[in-house]
CHARMM-style PDB file with segment names, atoms N, HN, CA, C and O in Angstrom:
ATOM      1  N   MET     1      18.846   4.311 -14.837  1.00  0.00      PROA
ATOM      2  CA  MET     1      17.900   4.180 -13.754  1.00  0.00      PROA
ATOM      3  C   MET     1      16.524   4.620 -14.247  1.00  0.00      PROA
ATOM      4  O   MET     1      16.385   5.689 -14.842  1.00  0.00      PROA
ATOM      5  N   ALA     2      15.523   3.803 -14.002  1.00  0.00      PROA
ATOM      6  HN  ALA     2      15.636   2.934 -13.519  1.00  0.00      PROA
ATOM      7  CA  ALA     2      14.156   4.140 -14.395  1.00  0.00      PROA
ATOM      8  C   ALA     2      13.603   5.195 -13.442  1.00  0.00      PROA
ATOM      9  O   ALA     2      13.913   5.200 -12.250  1.00  0.00      PROA
ATOM     10  N   MET     3      12.791   6.073 -13.980  1.00  0.00      PROA
ATOM     11  HN  MET     3      12.540   6.069 -14.947  1.00  0.00      PROA
ATOM     12  CA  MET     3      12.210   7.168 -13.196  1.00  0.00      PROA
ATOM     13  C   MET     3      10.705   7.196 -13.414  1.00  0.00      PROA
ATOM     14  O   MET     3      10.199   6.678 -14.410  1.00  0.00      PROA
ATOM     15  N   VAL     4      10.003   7.800 -12.480  1.00  0.00      PROA
ATOM     16  HN  VAL     4      10.414   8.221 -11.671  1.00  0.00      PROA
ATOM     17  CA  VAL     4       8.572   8.053 -12.639  1.00  0.00      PROA
ATOM     18  C   VAL     4       8.359   9.559 -12.592  1.00  0.00      PROA
ATOM     19  O   VAL     4       9.196  10.300 -12.078  1.00  0.00      PROA
ATOM     20  N   SER     5       7.239   9.998 -13.129  1.00  0.00      PROA
ATOM     21  HN  SER     5       6.559   9.396 -13.547  1.00  0.00      PROA
ATOM     22  CA  SER     5       6.940  11.431 -13.134  1.00  0.00      PROA
ATOM     23  C   SER     5       6.689  11.924 -11.709  1.00  0.00      PROA
ATOM     24  O   SER     5       6.381  11.141 -10.811  1.00  0.00      PROA
ATOM     25  N   ASP     6       6.826  13.227 -11.524  1.00  0.00      PROA
ATOM     26  HN  ASP     6       7.076  13.863 -12.254  1.00  0.00      PROA
ATOM     27  CA  ASP     6       6.564  13.813 -10.210  1.00  0.00      PROA
ATOM     28  C   ASP     6       5.131  13.538  -9.759  1.00  0.00      PROA
ATOM     29  O   ASP     6       4.885  13.259  -8.585  1.00  0.00      PROA
ATOM     30  N   GLY     7       4.192  13.618 -10.698  1.00  0.00      PROA
ATOM     31  HN  GLY     7       4.392  13.845 -11.651  1.00  0.00      PROA
ATOM     32  CA  GLY     7       2.790  13.370 -10.362  1.00  0.00      PROA
ATOM     33  C   GLY     7       2.555  11.951  -9.892  1.00  0.00      PROA
ATOM     34  O   GLY     7       1.850  11.723  -8.909  1.00  0.00      PROA
ATOM     35  N   LEU     8       3.148  10.991 -10.598  1.00  0.00      PROA
ATOM     36  HN  LEU     8       3.720  11.176 -11.397  1.00  0.00      PROA
ATOM     37  CA  LEU     8       3.002   9.590 -10.201  1.00  0.00      PROA
ATOM     38  C   LEU     8       3.676   9.345  -8.854  1.00  0.00      PROA
ATOM     39  O   LEU     8       3.143   8.618  -8.016  1.00  0.00      PROA
ATOM     40  N   ALA     9       4.825   9.938  -8.646  1.00  0.00      PROA
ATOM     41  HN  ALA     9       5.259  10.529  -9.326  1.00  0.00      PROA
ATOM     42  CA  ALA     9       5.521   9.785  -7.365  1.00  0.00      PROA
ATOM     43  C   ALA     9       4.675  10.338  -6.221  1.00  0.00      PROA
ATOM     44  O   ALA     9       4.586   9.726  -5.156  1.00  0.00      PROA
ATOM     45  N   ASP    10       4.055  11.495  -6.442  1.00  0.00      PROA
ATOM     46  HN  ASP    10       4.127  11.992  -7.307  1.00  0.00      PROA
ATOM     47  CA  ASP    10       3.185  12.081  -5.418  1.00  0.00      PROA
ATOM     48  C   ASP    10       1.988  11.178  -5.129  1.00  0.00      PROA
ATOM     49  O   ASP    10       1.643  10.950  -3.970  1.00  0.00      PROA
ATOM     50  N   ASP    11       1.358  10.666  -6.185  1.00  0.00      PROA
ATOM     51  HN  ASP    11       1.638  10.852  -7.127  1.00  0.00      PROA
ATOM     52  CA  ASP    11       0.209   9.768  -6.011  1.00  0.00      PROA
ATOM     53  C   ASP    11       0.619   8.490  -5.284  1.00  0.00      PROA
ATOM     54  O   ASP    11      -0.095   8.016  -4.400  1.00  0.00      PROA
ATOM     55  N   ALA    12       1.762   7.941  -5.656  1.00  0.00      PROA
ATOM     56  HN  ALA    12       2.342   8.327  -6.374  1.00  0.00      PROA
ATOM     57  CA  ALA    12       2.246   6.716  -5.017  1.00  0.00      PROA
ATOM     58  C   ALA    12       2.520   6.951  -3.535  1.00  0.00      PROA
ATOM     59  O   ALA    12       2.228   6.093  -2.702  1.00  0.00      PROA
ATOM     60  N   GLU    13       3.072   8.095  -3.212  1.00  0.00      PROA
ATOM     61  HN  GLU    13       3.309   8.793  -3.888  1.00  0.00      PROA
ATOM     62  CA  GLU    13       3.339   8.417  -1.809  1.00  0.00      PROA
ATOM     63  C   GLU    13       2.044   8.460  -0.998  1.00  0.00      PROA
ATOM     64  O   GLU    13       1.985   7.934   0.114  1.00  0.00      PROA
ATOM     65  N   VAL    14       1.019   9.081  -1.552  1.00  0.00      PROA
ATOM     66  HN  VAL    14       1.067   9.508  -2.455  1.00  0.00      PROA
ATOM     67  CA  VAL    14      -0.274   9.157  -0.865  1.00  0.00      PROA
ATOM     68  C   VAL    14      -0.834   7.759  -0.616  1.00  0.00      PROA
ATOM     69  O   VAL    14      -1.332   7.469   0.472  1.00  0.00      PROA
ATOM     70  N   VAL    15      -0.752   6.901  -1.620  1.00  0.00      PROA
ATOM     71  HN  VAL    15      -0.348   7.137  -2.504  1.00  0.00      PROA
ATOM     72  CA  VAL    15      -1.266   5.534  -1.494  1.00  0.00      PROA
ATOM     73  C   VAL    15      -0.482   4.757  -0.438  1.00  0.00      PROA
ATOM     74  O   VAL    15      -1.077   4.087   0.406  1.00  0.00      PROA
ATOM     75  N   VAL    16       0.837   4.843  -0.480  1.00  0.00      PROA
ATOM     76  HN  VAL    16       1.320   5.388  -1.166  1.00  0.00      PROA
ATOM     77  CA  VAL    16       1.665   4.104   0.479  1.00  0.00      PROA
ATOM     78  C   VAL    16       1.389   4.585   1.903  1.00  0.00      PROA
ATOM     79  O   VAL    16       1.258   3.767   2.813  1.00  0.00      PROA
ATOM     80  N   VAL    17       1.301   5.881   2.103  1.00  0.00      PROA
ATOM     81  HN  VAL    17       1.408   6.545   1.363  1.00  0.00      PROA
ATOM     82  CA  VAL    17       1.021   6.414   3.440  1.00  0.00      PROA
ATOM     83  C   VAL    17      -0.336   5.922   3.938  1.00  0.00      PROA
ATOM     84  O   VAL    17      -0.463   5.541   5.102  1.00  0.00      PROA
ATOM     85  N   GLU    18      -1.348   5.925   3.074  1.00  0.00      PROA
ATOM     86  HN  GLU    18      -1.245   6.235   2.129  1.00  0.00      PROA
ATOM     87  CA  GLU    18      -2.683   5.455   3.459  1.00  0.00      PROA
ATOM     88  C   GLU    18      -2.669   3.966   3.815  1.00  0.00      PROA
ATOM     89  O   GLU    18      -3.241   3.557   4.826  1.00  0.00      PROA
ATOM     90  N   VAL    19      -2.019   3.173   2.984  1.00  0.00      PROA
ATOM     91  HN  VAL    19      -1.555   3.505   2.163  1.00  0.00      PROA
ATOM     92  CA  VAL    19      -1.961   1.731   3.249  1.00  0.00      PROA
ATOM     93  C   VAL    19      -1.203   1.452   4.547  1.00  0.00      PROA
ATOM     94  O   VAL    19      -1.636   0.624   5.348  1.00  0.00      PROA
ATOM     95  N   LEU    20      -0.089   2.128   4.758  1.00  0.00      PROA
ATOM     96  HN  LEU    20       0.262   2.801   4.107  1.00  0.00      PROA
ATOM     97  CA  LEU    20       0.673   1.919   5.991  1.00  0.00      PROA
ATOM     98  C   LEU    20      -0.116   2.366   7.213  1.00  0.00      PROA
ATOM     99  O   LEU    20      -0.106   1.694   8.245  1.00  0.00      PROA
ATOM    100  N   SER    21      -0.791   3.484   7.098  1.00  0.00      PROA
ATOM    101  HN  SER    21      -0.799   4.030   6.260  1.00  0.00      PROA
ATOM    102  CA  SER    21      -1.619   3.969   8.198  1.00  0.00      PROA
ATOM    103  C   SER    21      -2.689   2.947   8.560  1.00  0.00      PROA
ATOM    104  O   SER    21      -2.892   2.639   9.735  1.00  0.00      PROA
ATOM    105  N   ASN    22      -3.366   2.429   7.554  1.00  0.00      PROA
ATOM    106  HN  ASN    22      -3.202   2.680   6.600  1.00  0.00      PROA
ATOM    107  CA  ASN    22      -4.395   1.417   7.796  1.00  0.00      PROA
ATOM    108  C   ASN    22      -3.805   0.142   8.383  1.00  0.00      PROA
ATOM    109  O   ASN    22      -4.393  -0.461   9.281  1.00  0.00      PROA
ATOM    110  N   ALA    23      -2.655  -0.267   7.883  1.00  0.00      PROA
ATOM    111  HN  ALA    23      -2.177   0.222   7.154  1.00  0.00      PROA
ATOM    112  CA  ALA    23      -2.026  -1.494   8.377  1.00  0.00      PROA
ATOM    113  C   ALA    23      -1.652  -1.363   9.848  1.00  0.00      PROA
ATOM    114  O   ALA    23      -1.879  -2.282  10.634  1.00  0.00      PROA
ATOM    115  N   VAL    24      -1.087  -0.235  10.215  1.00  0.00      PROA
ATOM    116  HN  VAL    24      -0.902   0.512   9.577  1.00  0.00      PROA
ATOM    117  CA  VAL    24      -0.688  -0.025  11.606  1.00  0.00      PROA
ATOM    118  C   VAL    24      -1.919   0.083  12.499  1.00  0.00      PROA
ATOM    119  O   VAL    24      -1.958  -0.512  13.577  1.00  0.00      PROA
ATOM    120  N   TRP    25      -2.903   0.824  12.068  1.00  0.00      PROA
ATOM    121  HN  TRP    25      -2.871   1.307  11.193  1.00  0.00      PROA
ATOM    122  CA  TRP    25      -4.088   1.096  12.882  1.00  0.00      PROA
ATOM    123  C   TRP    25      -4.991  -0.123  13.038  1.00  0.00      PROA
ATOM    124  O   TRP    25      -5.531  -0.361  14.118  1.00  0.00      PROA
ATOM    125  N   GLN    26      -5.157  -0.897  11.965  1.00  0.00      PROA
ATOM    126  HN  GLN    26      -4.718  -0.704  11.087  1.00  0.00      PROA
ATOM    127  CA  GLN    26      -6.161  -1.953  11.982  1.00  0.00      PROA
ATOM    128  C   GLN    26      -5.613  -3.374  12.103  1.00  0.00      PROA
ATOM    129  O   GLN    26      -6.308  -4.251  12.614  1.00  0.00      PROA
ATOM    130  N   SER    27      -4.400  -3.618  11.651  1.00  0.00      PROA
ATOM    131  HN  SER    27      -3.835  -2.905  11.235  1.00  0.00      PROA
ATOM    132  CA  SER    27      -3.959  -5.015  11.547  1.00  0.00      PROA
ATOM    133  C   SER    27      -3.200  -5.533  12.756  1.00  0.00      PROA
ATOM    134  O   SER    27      -3.111  -6.743  12.963  1.00  0.00      PROA
ATOM    135  N   GLY    28      -2.657  -4.638  13.545  1.00  0.00      PROA
ATOM    136  HN  GLY    28      -2.729  -3.655  13.377  1.00  0.00      PROA
ATOM    137  CA  GLY    28      -1.831  -5.079  14.653  1.00  0.00      PROA
ATOM    138  C   GLY    28      -0.465  -5.576  14.217  1.00  0.00      PROA
ATOM    139  O   GLY    28       0.204  -6.285  14.970  1.00  0.00      PROA
ATOM    140  N   ALA    29      -0.046  -5.221  13.027  1.00  0.00      PROA
ATOM    141  HN  ALA    29      -0.589  -4.645  12.416  1.00  0.00      PROA
ATOM    142  CA  ALA    29       1.241  -5.691  12.504  1.00  0.00      PROA
ATOM    143  C   ALA    29       2.399  -5.137  13.326  1.00  0.00      PROA
ATOM    144  O   ALA    29       2.412  -3.962  13.692  1.00  0.00      PROA
ATOM    145  N   ALA    30       3.356  -5.990  13.607  1.00  0.00      PROA
ATOM    146  HN  ALA    30       3.346  -6.945  13.310  1.00  0.00      PROA
ATOM    147  CA  ALA    30       4.589  -5.570  14.259  1.00  0.00      PROA
ATOM    148  C   ALA    30       5.651  -5.230  13.227  1.00  0.00      PROA
ATOM    149  O   ALA    30       6.553  -4.435  13.491  1.00  0.00      PROA
ATOM    150  N   ASN    31       5.542  -5.838  12.048  1.00  0.00      PROA
ATOM    151  HN  ASN    31       4.810  -6.484  11.834  1.00  0.00      PROA
ATOM    152  CA  ASN    31       6.508  -5.625  10.975  1.00  0.00      PROA
ATOM    153  C   ASN    31       5.769  -5.421   9.659  1.00  0.00      PROA
ATOM    154  O   ASN    31       4.852  -6.169   9.321  1.00  0.00      PROA
ATOM    155  N   ILE    32       6.186  -4.396   8.926  1.00  0.00      PROA
ATOM    156  HN  ILE    32       6.932  -3.789   9.200  1.00  0.00      PROA
ATOM    157  CA  ILE    32       5.622  -4.110   7.605  1.00  0.00      PROA
ATOM    158  C   ILE    32       6.790  -3.839   6.668  1.00  0.00      PROA
ATOM    159  O   ILE    32       7.704  -3.084   6.999  1.00  0.00      PROA
ATOM    160  N   THR    33       6.750  -4.460   5.501  1.00  0.00      PROA
ATOM    161  HN  THR    33       6.007  -5.073   5.232  1.00  0.00      PROA
ATOM    162  CA  THR    33       7.793  -4.281   4.497  1.00  0.00      PROA
ATOM    163  C   THR    33       7.203  -3.592   3.277  1.00  0.00      PROA
ATOM    164  O   THR    33       6.125  -3.953   2.804  1.00  0.00      PROA
ATOM    165  N   VAL    34       7.924  -2.592   2.773  1.00  0.00      PROA
ATOM    166  HN  VAL    34       8.799  -2.299   3.157  1.00  0.00      PROA
ATOM    167  CA  VAL    34       7.525  -1.900   1.548  1.00  0.00      PROA
ATOM    168  C   VAL    34       8.643  -2.087   0.533  1.00  0.00      PROA
ATOM    169  O   VAL    34       9.798  -1.759   0.801  1.00  0.00      PROA
ATOM    170  N   GLU    35       8.292  -2.615  -0.629  1.00  0.00      PROA
ATOM    171  HN  GLU    35       7.353  -2.882  -0.846  1.00  0.00      PROA
ATOM    172  CA  GLU    35       9.252  -2.772  -1.718  1.00  0.00      PROA
ATOM    173  C   GLU    35       8.738  -2.005  -2.923  1.00  0.00      PROA
ATOM    174  O   GLU    35       7.576  -2.138  -3.309  1.00  0.00      PROA
ATOM    175  N   VAL    36       9.610  -1.204  -3.510  1.00  0.00      PROA
ATOM    176  HN  VAL    36      10.553  -1.097  -3.197  1.00  0.00      PROA
ATOM    177  CA  VAL    36       9.249  -0.396  -4.675  1.00  0.00      PROA
ATOM    178  C   VAL    36      10.220  -0.717  -5.797  1.00  0.00      PROA
ATOM    179  O   VAL    36      11.433  -0.738  -5.593  1.00  0.00      PROA
ATOM    180  N   SER    37       9.679  -0.967  -6.987  1.00  0.00      PROA
ATOM    181  HN  SER    37       8.693  -0.950  -7.153  1.00  0.00      PROA
ATOM    182  CA  SER    37      10.535  -1.168  -8.153  1.00  0.00      PROA
ATOM    183  C   SER    37       9.935  -0.412  -9.334  1.00  0.00      PROA
ATOM    184  O   SER    37       8.719  -0.267  -9.460  1.00  0.00      PROA
ATOM    185  N   VAL    38      10.820   0.056 -10.179  1.00  0.00      PROA
ATOM    186  HN  VAL    38      11.808  -0.062 -10.077  1.00  0.00      PROA
ATOM    187  CA  VAL    38      10.402   0.781 -11.379  1.00  0.00      PROA
ATOM    188  C   VAL    38      11.113   0.160 -12.570  1.00  0.00      PROA
ATOM    189  O   VAL    38      12.342   0.153 -12.649  1.00  0.00      PROA
ATOM    190  N   THR    39      10.320  -0.357 -13.488  1.00  0.00      PROA
ATOM    191  HN  THR    39       9.322  -0.351 -13.424  1.00  0.00      PROA
ATOM    192  CA  THR    39      10.839  -0.840 -14.769  1.00  0.00      PROA
ATOM    193  C   THR    39      10.011  -0.132 -15.826  1.00  0.00      PROA
ATOM    194  O   THR    39      10.094   1.089 -15.959  1.00  0.00      PROA
ATOM    195  N   ASP    40       9.224  -0.869 -16.569  1.00  0.00      PROA
ATOM    196  HN  ASP    40       9.157  -1.861 -16.461  1.00  0.00      PROA
ATOM    197  CA  ASP    40       8.274  -0.241 -17.482  1.00  0.00      PROA
ATOM    198  C   ASP    40       7.057   0.274 -16.726  1.00  0.00      PROA
ATOM    199  O   ASP    40       6.251   1.032 -17.265  1.00  0.00      PROA
ATOM    200  N   GLU    41       6.936  -0.147 -15.473  1.00  0.00      PROA
ATOM    201  HN  GLU    41       7.591  -0.763 -15.035  1.00  0.00      PROA
ATOM    202  CA  GLU    41       5.822   0.279 -14.631  1.00  0.00      PROA
ATOM    203  C   GLU    41       6.300   0.418 -13.198  1.00  0.00      PROA
ATOM    204  O   GLU    41       7.368  -0.073 -12.833  1.00  0.00      PROA
ATOM    205  N   LEU    42       5.500   1.090 -12.399  1.00  0.00      PROA
ATOM    206  HN  LEU    42       4.632   1.489 -12.696  1.00  0.00      PROA
ATOM    207  CA  LEU    42       5.785   1.237 -10.977  1.00  0.00      PROA
ATOM    208  C   LEU    42       5.092   0.102 -10.232  1.00  0.00      PROA
ATOM    209  O   LEU    42       3.891  -0.113 -10.398  1.00  0.00      PROA
ATOM    210  N   LEU    43       5.845  -0.619  -9.415  1.00  0.00      PROA
ATOM    211  HN  LEU    43       6.820  -0.444  -9.281  1.00  0.00      PROA
ATOM    212  CA  LEU    43       5.292  -1.710  -8.621  1.00  0.00      PROA
ATOM    213  C   LEU    43       5.604  -1.433  -7.160  1.00  0.00      PROA
ATOM    214  O   LEU    43       6.761  -1.245  -6.785  1.00  0.00      PROA
ATOM    215  N   ILE    44       4.564  -1.411  -6.341  1.00  0.00      PROA
ATOM    216  HN  ILE    44       3.624  -1.564  -6.646  1.00  0.00      PROA
ATOM    217  CA  ILE    44       4.719  -1.217  -4.902  1.00  0.00      PROA
ATOM    218  C   ILE    44       4.111  -2.428  -4.216  1.00  0.00      PROA
ATOM    219  O   ILE    44       2.933  -2.732  -4.402  1.00  0.00      PROA
ATOM    220  N   GLU    45       4.920  -3.116  -3.424  1.00  0.00      PROA
ATOM    221  HN  GLU    45       5.877  -2.870  -3.274  1.00  0.00      PROA
ATOM    222  CA  GLU    45       4.444  -4.277  -2.676  1.00  0.00      PROA
ATOM    223  C   GLU    45       4.564  -3.972  -1.187  1.00  0.00      PROA
ATOM    224  O   GLU    45       5.626  -3.591  -0.696  1.00  0.00      PROA
ATOM    225  N   ILE    46       3.451  -4.148  -0.484  1.00  0.00      PROA
ATOM    226  HN  ILE    46       2.588  -4.458  -0.883  1.00  0.00      PROA
ATOM    227  CA  ILE    46       3.420  -3.904   0.952  1.00  0.00      PROA
ATOM    228  C   ILE    46       2.916  -5.178   1.624  1.00  0.00      PROA
ATOM    229  O   ILE    46       1.850  -5.691   1.283  1.00  0.00      PROA
ATOM    230  N   ALA    47       3.687  -5.677   2.574  1.00  0.00      PROA
ATOM    231  HN  ALA    47       4.553  -5.260   2.851  1.00  0.00      PROA
ATOM    232  CA  ALA    47       3.318  -6.911   3.274  1.00  0.00      PROA
ATOM    233  C   ALA    47       3.615  -6.734   4.755  1.00  0.00      PROA
ATOM    234  O   ALA    47       4.536  -6.011   5.136  1.00  0.00      PROA
ATOM    235  N   GLY    48       2.830  -7.397   5.575  1.00  0.00      PROA
ATOM    236  HN  GLY    48       2.082  -7.984   5.265  1.00  0.00      PROA
ATOM    237  CA  GLY    48       3.054  -7.316   7.006  1.00  0.00      PROA
ATOM    238  C   GLY    48       2.620  -8.586   7.703  1.00  0.00      PROA
ATOM    239  O   GLY    48       2.067  -9.499   7.090  1.00  0.00      PROA
ATOM    240  N   ASP    49       2.880  -8.624   8.989  1.00  0.00      PROA
ATOM    241  HN  ASP    49       3.329  -7.882   9.487  1.00  0.00      PROA
ATOM    242  CA  ASP    49       2.530  -9.798   9.781  1.00  0.00      PROA
ATOM    243  C   ASP    49       1.266  -9.572  10.609  1.00  0.00      PROA
ATOM    244  O   ASP    49       1.068 -10.209  11.644  1.00  0.00      PROA
ATOM    245  N   GLY    50       0.433  -8.676  10.151  1.00  0.00      PROA
ATOM    246  HN  GLY    50       0.594  -8.159   9.311  1.00  0.00      PROA
ATOM    247  CA  GLY    50      -0.829  -8.402  10.851  1.00  0.00      PROA
ATOM    248  C   GLY    50      -1.873  -9.462  10.572  1.00  0.00      PROA
ATOM    249  O   GLY    50      -1.614 -10.454   9.890  1.00  0.00      PROA
ATOM    250  N   ARG    51      -3.052  -9.234  11.110  1.00  0.00      PROA
ATOM    251  HN  ARG    51      -3.263  -8.428  11.664  1.00  0.00      PROA
ATOM    252  CA  ARG    51      -4.101 -10.252  11.025  1.00  0.00      PROA
ATOM    253  C   ARG    51      -4.811 -10.307   9.682  1.00  0.00      PROA
ATOM    254  O   ARG    51      -5.573 -11.248   9.460  1.00  0.00      PROA
ATOM    255  N   GLY    52      -4.616  -9.373   8.785  1.00  0.00      PROA
ATOM    256  HN  GLY    52      -3.997  -8.609   8.965  1.00  0.00      PROA
ATOM    257  CA  GLY    52      -5.244  -9.421   7.466  1.00  0.00      PROA
ATOM    258  C   GLY    52      -6.699  -8.992   7.503  1.00  0.00      PROA
ATOM    259  O   GLY    52      -7.204  -8.537   8.530  1.00  0.00      PROA
ATOM    260  N   ILE    53      -7.358  -9.143   6.377  1.00  0.00      PROA
ATOM    261  HN  ILE    53      -6.948  -9.512   5.543  1.00  0.00      PROA
ATOM    262  CA  ILE    53      -8.750  -8.729   6.240  1.00  0.00      PROA
ATOM    263  C   ILE    53      -9.613  -9.981   6.149  1.00  0.00      PROA
ATOM    264  O   ILE    53      -9.420 -10.795   5.246  1.00  0.00      PROA
ATOM    265  N   PRO    54     -10.559 -10.149   7.064  1.00  0.00      PROA
ATOM    266  CA  PRO    54     -11.453 -11.309   6.969  1.00  0.00      PROA
ATOM    267  C   PRO    54     -12.203 -11.296   5.639  1.00  0.00      PROA
ATOM    268  O   PRO    54     -12.622 -10.235   5.177  1.00  0.00      PROA
ATOM    269  N   SER    55     -12.374 -12.442   5.032  1.00  0.00      PROA
ATOM    270  HN  SER    55     -12.035 -13.305   5.407  1.00  0.00      PROA
ATOM    271  CA  SER    55     -13.003 -12.504   3.711  1.00  0.00      PROA
ATOM    272  C   SER    55     -14.428 -11.975   3.728  1.00  0.00      PROA
ATOM    273  O   SER    55     -14.903 -11.484   2.703  1.00  0.00      PROA
ATOM    274  N   ASP    56     -15.127 -12.057   4.853  1.00  0.00      PROA
ATOM    275  HN  ASP    56     -14.742 -12.455   5.686  1.00  0.00      PROA
ATOM    276  CA  ASP    56     -16.493 -11.544   4.912  1.00  0.00      PROA
ATOM    277  C   ASP    56     -16.551 -10.041   5.146  1.00  0.00      PROA
ATOM    278  O   ASP    56     -17.640  -9.470   5.188  1.00  0.00      PROA
ATOM    279  N   ASP    57     -15.411  -9.396   5.298  1.00  0.00      PROA
ATOM    280  HN  ASP    57     -14.526  -9.860   5.264  1.00  0.00      PROA
ATOM    281  CA  ASP    57     -15.365  -7.960   5.577  1.00  0.00      PROA
ATOM    282  C   ASP    57     -14.720  -7.175   4.443  1.00  0.00      PROA
ATOM    283  O   ASP    57     -14.451  -5.985   4.607  1.00  0.00      PROA
ATOM    284  N   ARG    58     -14.470  -7.792   3.321  1.00  0.00      PROA
ATOM    285  HN  ARG    58     -14.688  -8.758   3.189  1.00  0.00      PROA
ATOM    286  CA  ARG    58     -13.770  -7.122   2.230  1.00  0.00      PROA
ATOM    287  C   ARG    58     -14.565  -5.961   1.643  1.00  0.00      PROA
ATOM    288  O   ARG    58     -13.980  -5.079   1.013  1.00  0.00      PROA
ATOM    289  N   ARG    59     -15.863  -5.938   1.830  1.00  0.00      PROA
ATOM    290  HN  ARG    59     -16.338  -6.654   2.341  1.00  0.00      PROA
ATOM    291  CA  ARG    59     -16.668  -4.846   1.290  1.00  0.00      PROA
ATOM    292  C   ARG    59     -16.313  -3.515   1.945  1.00  0.00      PROA
ATOM    293  O   ARG    59     -16.609  -2.454   1.395  1.00  0.00      PROA
ATOM    294  N   ARG    60     -15.687  -3.565   3.103  1.00  0.00      PROA
ATOM    295  HN  ARG    60     -15.446  -4.426   3.550  1.00  0.00      PROA
ATOM    296  CA  ARG    60     -15.395  -2.352   3.849  1.00  0.00      PROA
ATOM    297  C   ARG    60     -14.005  -1.795   3.578  1.00  0.00      PROA
ATOM    298  O   ARG    60     -13.683  -0.702   4.043  1.00  0.00      PROA
ATOM    299  N   ILE    61     -13.189  -2.509   2.851  1.00  0.00      PROA
ATOM    300  HN  ILE    61     -13.450  -3.397   2.474  1.00  0.00      PROA
ATOM    301  CA  ILE    61     -11.831  -2.029   2.642  1.00  0.00      PROA
ATOM    302  C   ILE    61     -11.830  -0.787   1.769  1.00  0.00      PROA
ATOM    303  O   ILE    61     -12.668  -0.638   0.879  1.00  0.00      PROA
ATOM    304  N   GLY    62     -10.892   0.091   2.030  1.00  0.00      PROA
ATOM    305  HN  GLY    62     -10.212  -0.030   2.753  1.00  0.00      PROA
ATOM    306  CA  GLY    62     -10.849   1.358   1.335  1.00  0.00      PROA
ATOM    307  C   GLY    62      -9.990   1.372   0.093  1.00  0.00      PROA
ATOM    308  O   GLY    62      -9.650   2.445  -0.405  1.00  0.00      PROA
ATOM    309  N   LEU    63      -9.628   0.207  -0.424  1.00  0.00      PROA
ATOM    310  HN  LEU    63      -9.904  -0.665  -0.019  1.00  0.00      PROA
ATOM    311  CA  LEU    63      -8.781   0.187  -1.612  1.00  0.00      PROA
ATOM    312  C   LEU    63      -9.431   0.889  -2.786  1.00  0.00      PROA
ATOM    313  O   LEU    63      -8.737   1.499  -3.600  1.00  0.00      PROA
ATOM    314  N   ALA    64     -10.747   0.815  -2.892  1.00  0.00      PROA
ATOM    315  HN  ALA    64     -11.311   0.319  -2.232  1.00  0.00      PROA
ATOM    316  CA  ALA    64     -11.429   1.498  -3.994  1.00  0.00      PROA
ATOM    317  C   ALA    64     -11.225   3.005  -3.898  1.00  0.00      PROA
ATOM    318  O   ALA    64     -11.229   3.694  -4.918  1.00  0.00      PROA
ATOM    319  N   ASN    65     -11.048   3.519  -2.697  1.00  0.00      PROA
ATOM    320  HN  ASN    65     -11.045   2.959  -1.868  1.00  0.00      PROA
ATOM    321  CA  ASN    65     -10.850   4.954  -2.508  1.00  0.00      PROA
ATOM    322  C   ASN    65      -9.476   5.423  -2.955  1.00  0.00      PROA
ATOM    323  O   ASN    65      -9.292   6.603  -3.255  1.00  0.00      PROA
ATOM    324  N   ILE    66      -8.517   4.522  -3.003  1.00  0.00      PROA
ATOM    325  HN  ILE    66      -8.667   3.564  -2.759  1.00  0.00      PROA
ATOM    326  CA  ILE    66      -7.168   4.929  -3.401  1.00  0.00      PROA
ATOM    327  C   ILE    66      -6.781   4.393  -4.768  1.00  0.00      PROA
ATOM    328  O   ILE    66      -5.673   4.645  -5.241  1.00  0.00      PROA
ATOM    329  N   ALA    67      -7.676   3.663  -5.404  1.00  0.00      PROA
ATOM    330  HN  ALA    67      -8.576   3.459  -5.020  1.00  0.00      PROA
ATOM    331  CA  ALA    67      -7.384   3.086  -6.718  1.00  0.00      PROA
ATOM    332  C   ALA    67      -7.561   4.112  -7.822  1.00  0.00      PROA
ATOM    333  OT1 ALA    67      -7.357   3.798  -8.995  1.00  0.00      PROA
TER     334      ALA     67
END
């Protein structure tokens, strides 16, 4: 079984919580799916049925704050 370091796991948890919080608060999503896989790298995929981010509003997204 592939593992990640405690530090990476902690950082990933913070990112996932922030993304989920934003998705629930801003998107109106009724369903959100989180998939996590670990191979040579950690991959976290988050998808939902919310309204998404308008292309003219991407400058306001906080992804740079969690990257």
